[in-house]
Amino acid sequence: MQIPLRSKLVLAAVAGVLLVMVLATSITITTQILVQEELTHKQATEITKSYANKFDGDMRSDLAIARSISLTLGEYNSSDRDEIDRVLHSILENNPHLLGTYVCYEPNAFDGRDNEFASIEGYDREGRFATYWNKINGNIQKDHLIDCESYDYYIYPKVFKDDIISDPYYYEGVFIISYSSPIIKDGEFIGIAGVDVSLDYMDEIVSQVTAFDTGYAIMTGSSGLILSQPYNKDWIGNKTIYDYENEGFSKAADDIKYKKSGYVNTIDPVTGKEVVVFYEPIESKNYGFFLIIPKDEMLEGTFALRDKLIGIGILSIFFTSIAAYLTSRTVTGSIDDIVNDFKEMADSIADGELNIRANTNIDEDFKKIPDGLNNILDGVVVPIHETTRVAVELSKGHLDARFEGDTEGEFKQLAQSINYFAKLLDVIITESNEVLVAMEKEDFSRRVHFHGHGDLKVLTEGIDQTRLALQQASIDRQIAEQELKEYARKLEQSNELKDMFTDIMRHDLLNPASVIKGFTELLLMTEEDDQTKRLLGRILDSNNNLIEMIQSAAEFAKVESSDELELKVQDITSIIEHSIDILTTQAGNKEIVIEFNEKKPHHVLANPIIETVFTNLISNAIKYSPEKTEVIVEIKESDDLTEITITDFGEGIKDEHKTTVFDRFKRVNKTGVRGSGLGLAIVKRTIELHEGDVGVRDNPSGKGSVFFVKLKRYDDEHEEHRDKTAKTY
Ligand code: ATP
Ligand code: MG
């Protein structure tokens, strides 16, 4: 896929900014997380410590109250129970956080008067001084501690002569701890004095502890017993931290036992969140203070910073994209302009328009590109123009055209080549032209002196070869011409001879023959001697024969030398009738009947000479038929032909003679029949000149011949021109 330059630039800028932003954000966030973690840990640890210290302080001060009571009572030398009651009442009254104050003396250890107090109100059966001032029911009231010597808070101080802070315990529905201190008088344990504190105040304080958003605190007593918990109040005093069944919490509880502080990362079973549990032992009595903070809240600031940084990153990318787009537009705009300009130029140059120049009115940074192109064009265009000009001039035949102007490098070579070519062409064409001009003047001696190379050599050598060939042809032609002239001369001579012969026949032979005929006929009329008459008759016959021969020969000579005849519309019926008329005497002599029953006119395009054809054919039919036979003349018409048949019942013509009888002087049976042998030759030639057909076949009746003549039929309706022009003979 092709990515536009502009998109590439924008992508590159955005990718760069993205990379920087991602790196910067990651580094910042990682550093910030470490710093924040350290800070929050410190904060949380301090909170934890301060609460632990506070409670430790509280416990110490409560214990101090208990101890100061016990010490005071150790020094007390009177035995006024009321006075001590008042003191205890007063201490309770003055320390609102206390739930109770109490003393419990060994039997008769206070005043030796236990018996006096036995079974009176406020005492037990033994009258022992064991007073318990308390506000368990809200108001300060005085109770008697029953069987106090059986509890830890009495036994421990008695045995160890030391203070004790009791484990928390329920007393009449209140969850309390007791601070108990031994009363030592003269080194002897005589009882205990102490104060009770409700754990409710502690739970109140601890429950109110918050850290970050939802961080909270819990407190445990010895062995991990839960003393304060903001969510499940019923766990207080009933469950231990080990009941969480959570490794982290259990480890914290274990550390507390060894008075160790610290923190663990774990999942809070109460909230299900990932938390950091900070824990601190309360030194006074192995109590523990736990601060549970959800991890994400600890890093909330960092996450907020991360989100901000990501926001800034997105904004940066957005603005960078716009900036990159605008910058790229400036850059690609110029490039686009150059590209478009170049494309237009390329199109124009491809169309042969070389005067076009690149637009240099563009951004300064890119100016060198169109400038460079223009320089190239300037360098190329002049030689191309010159080359074109010289080529055009040469093509117009101006062979003196030459490449002009200064050129360098390959263009110089081009200029030299063109000039050399033009000069070469000039020389060769001048040479060739001179040779051709000479050849035109029948001078084949002028040869090409300069031949050139390659195709030019082919041309000049071709001209030279042509020259030689033409020279030879000219010689041959001259010889042929000479021969032709000679031949024509002879032909002319022969024609003249022929004409002369025809004329001689017509005039010089026919006239004397006619004179002989006339005188012979005259002599016949006047002669009375039979012998002489018979001889004169023979002379007349022979002379008639001679006249006939001369006429036939003259006629044939005419027909033979003709090329075309002038054709006119002729009625073939009347022509045949005329022929028959002429031959009536000849037929009558042999008592031959000529049968011609056609009455209708039949038009053909013919020359009047056509009558000779029928006269000859009918004459032959009479001549070569026995006496008292029939000659039948018929006309038949087909679509475009008129066929005339002459049927006789004579000797007939054998197949081998059917074509030869039409040859000149061909006579098959000369016996008894006079003839020149030219008749059918005249017929054939005459029909040829009419573009018709003539032939002979056997008479189907078994004896005799049928001569047929086919002529083109003339149709009045269809033929527009009656006359056809032709050369006459
Ligand atoms: P002429 O020149 O006086 O006509 P010709 O009749 O002998 O002389 P053609 O007319 O050319 O010459 O005939 C050539 C020959 O063909 C004849 O000599 C004859 O033998 C033969 N011939 C022509 N017509 C007939 C015909 N109707 N029957 C038989 N033979 C024929
Ligand atoms: Mg004949």
Short mmCIF file of N, CA, C and O in Angstrom, two decimals, residues 13-29 306-318 320:
data_model
loop_
_atom_site.label_atom_id
_atom_site.label_comp_id
_atom_site.label_asym_id
_atom_site.label_seq_id
_atom_site.Cartn_x
_atom_site.Cartn_y
_atom_site.Cartn_z
N ALA A 13 5.96 11.91 13.40
CA ALA A 13 5.94 12.86 14.51
C ALA A 13 5.16 12.30 15.68
O ALA A 13 5.61 12.32 16.84
N VAL A 14 3.98 11.75 15.39
CA VAL A 14 3.12 11.20 16.44
C VAL A 14 3.81 10.04 17.11
O VAL A 14 3.82 9.92 18.35
N ALA A 15 4.45 9.18 16.32
CA ALA A 15 5.13 8.02 16.89
C ALA A 15 6.24 8.50 17.81
O ALA A 15 6.42 7.95 18.91
N GLY A 16 6.98 9.54 17.41
CA GLY A 16 8.06 10.07 18.24
C GLY A 16 7.52 10.59 19.55
O GLY A 16 8.02 10.23 20.63
N VAL A 17 6.47 11.43 19.44
CA VAL A 17 5.89 12.01 20.65
C VAL A 17 5.35 10.91 21.55
O VAL A 17 5.55 10.89 22.77
N LEU A 18 4.70 9.94 20.92
CA LEU A 18 4.12 8.82 21.68
C LEU A 18 5.22 8.10 22.44
O LEU A 18 5.08 7.81 23.64
N LEU A 19 6.32 7.86 21.78
CA LEU A 19 7.42 7.14 22.40
C LEU A 19 7.95 7.93 23.59
O LEU A 19 8.13 7.39 24.69
N VAL A 20 8.17 9.25 23.35
CA VAL A 20 8.70 10.09 24.43
C VAL A 20 7.73 10.12 25.59
O VAL A 20 8.12 9.95 26.75
N MET A 21 6.44 10.29 25.26
CA MET A 21 5.42 10.37 26.31
C MET A 21 5.36 9.08 27.10
O MET A 21 5.28 9.10 28.32
N VAL A 22 5.38 7.96 26.38
CA VAL A 22 5.28 6.67 27.06
C VAL A 22 6.48 6.48 27.97
O VAL A 22 6.34 6.11 29.15
N LEU A 23 7.66 6.81 27.45
CA LEU A 23 8.87 6.66 28.26
C LEU A 23 8.82 7.58 29.48
O LEU A 23 9.05 7.14 30.62
N ALA A 24 8.50 8.87 29.21
CA ALA A 24 8.47 9.85 30.29
C ALA A 24 7.46 9.45 31.35
O ALA A 24 7.74 9.45 32.55
N THR A 25 6.27 9.05 30.86
CA THR A 25 5.21 8.67 31.80
C THR A 25 5.65 7.45 32.60
O THR A 25 5.49 7.42 33.83
N SER A 26 6.21 6.46 31.93
CA SER A 26 6.60 5.24 32.63
C SER A 26 7.64 5.56 33.69
O SER A 26 7.52 5.12 34.85
N ILE A 27 8.64 6.35 33.28
CA ILE A 27 9.71 6.66 34.24
C ILE A 27 9.14 7.45 35.42
O ILE A 27 9.36 7.12 36.58
N THR A 28 8.33 8.46 35.07
CA THR A 28 7.74 9.29 36.13
C THR A 28 6.90 8.44 37.06
O THR A 28 7.00 8.55 38.29
N ILE A 29 6.04 7.62 36.45
CA ILE A 29 5.11 6.81 37.26
C ILE A 29 5.90 5.84 38.14
O ILE A 29 5.64 5.72 39.35
N ARG A 306 -0.55 9.61 37.17
CA ARG A 306 -0.42 8.81 35.93
C ARG A 306 -1.51 9.22 34.93
O ARG A 306 -1.25 9.46 33.75
N ASP A 307 -2.77 9.30 35.47
CA ASP A 307 -3.88 9.67 34.59
C ASP A 307 -3.64 11.04 33.97
O ASP A 307 -3.90 11.26 32.79
N LYS A 308 -3.12 11.96 34.86
CA LYS A 308 -2.85 13.30 34.35
C LYS A 308 -1.82 13.25 33.24
O LYS A 308 -1.97 13.87 32.19
N LEU A 309 -0.76 12.48 33.53
CA LEU A 309 0.32 12.39 32.54
C LEU A 309 -0.19 11.80 31.22
O LEU A 309 0.16 12.25 30.14
N ILE A 310 -1.06 10.77 31.36
CA ILE A 310 -1.62 10.15 30.14
C ILE A 310 -2.45 11.19 29.40
O ILE A 310 -2.37 11.33 28.18
N GLY A 311 -3.24 11.95 30.19
CA GLY A 311 -4.06 13.02 29.59
C GLY A 311 -3.18 14.01 28.86
O GLY A 311 -3.44 14.37 27.71
N ILE A 312 -2.09 14.41 29.58
CA ILE A 312 -1.17 15.38 28.95
C ILE A 312 -0.58 14.76 27.69
O ILE A 312 -0.47 15.41 26.64
N GLY A 313 -0.26 13.44 27.80
CA GLY A 313 0.31 12.72 26.64
C GLY A 313 -0.64 12.76 25.46
O GLY A 313 -0.23 13.09 24.34
N ILE A 314 -1.92 12.45 25.74
CA ILE A 314 -2.90 12.43 24.64
C ILE A 314 -3.02 13.81 24.01
O ILE A 314 -3.01 13.97 22.79
N LEU A 315 -3.07 14.83 24.94
CA LEU A 315 -3.15 16.20 24.42
C LEU A 315 -1.93 16.53 23.58
O LEU A 315 -2.04 17.12 22.50
N SER A 316 -0.75 16.11 24.12
CA SER A 316 0.49 16.40 23.37
C SER A 316 0.43 15.77 22.00
O SER A 316 0.79 16.40 21.00
N ILE A 317 -0.04 14.49 21.99
CA ILE A 317 -0.10 13.79 20.70
C ILE A 317 -1.06 14.52 19.76
O ILE A 317 -0.76 14.72 18.59
N PHE A 318 -2.18 14.96 20.37
CA PHE A 318 -3.17 15.66 19.55
C PHE A 318 -2.56 16.91 18.92
O PHE A 318 -2.62 17.13 17.72
N THR A 320 0.61 17.66 18.78
CA THR A 320 1.75 17.33 17.91
C THR A 320 1.24 16.94 16.53
O THR A 320 1.82 17.31 15.52
#
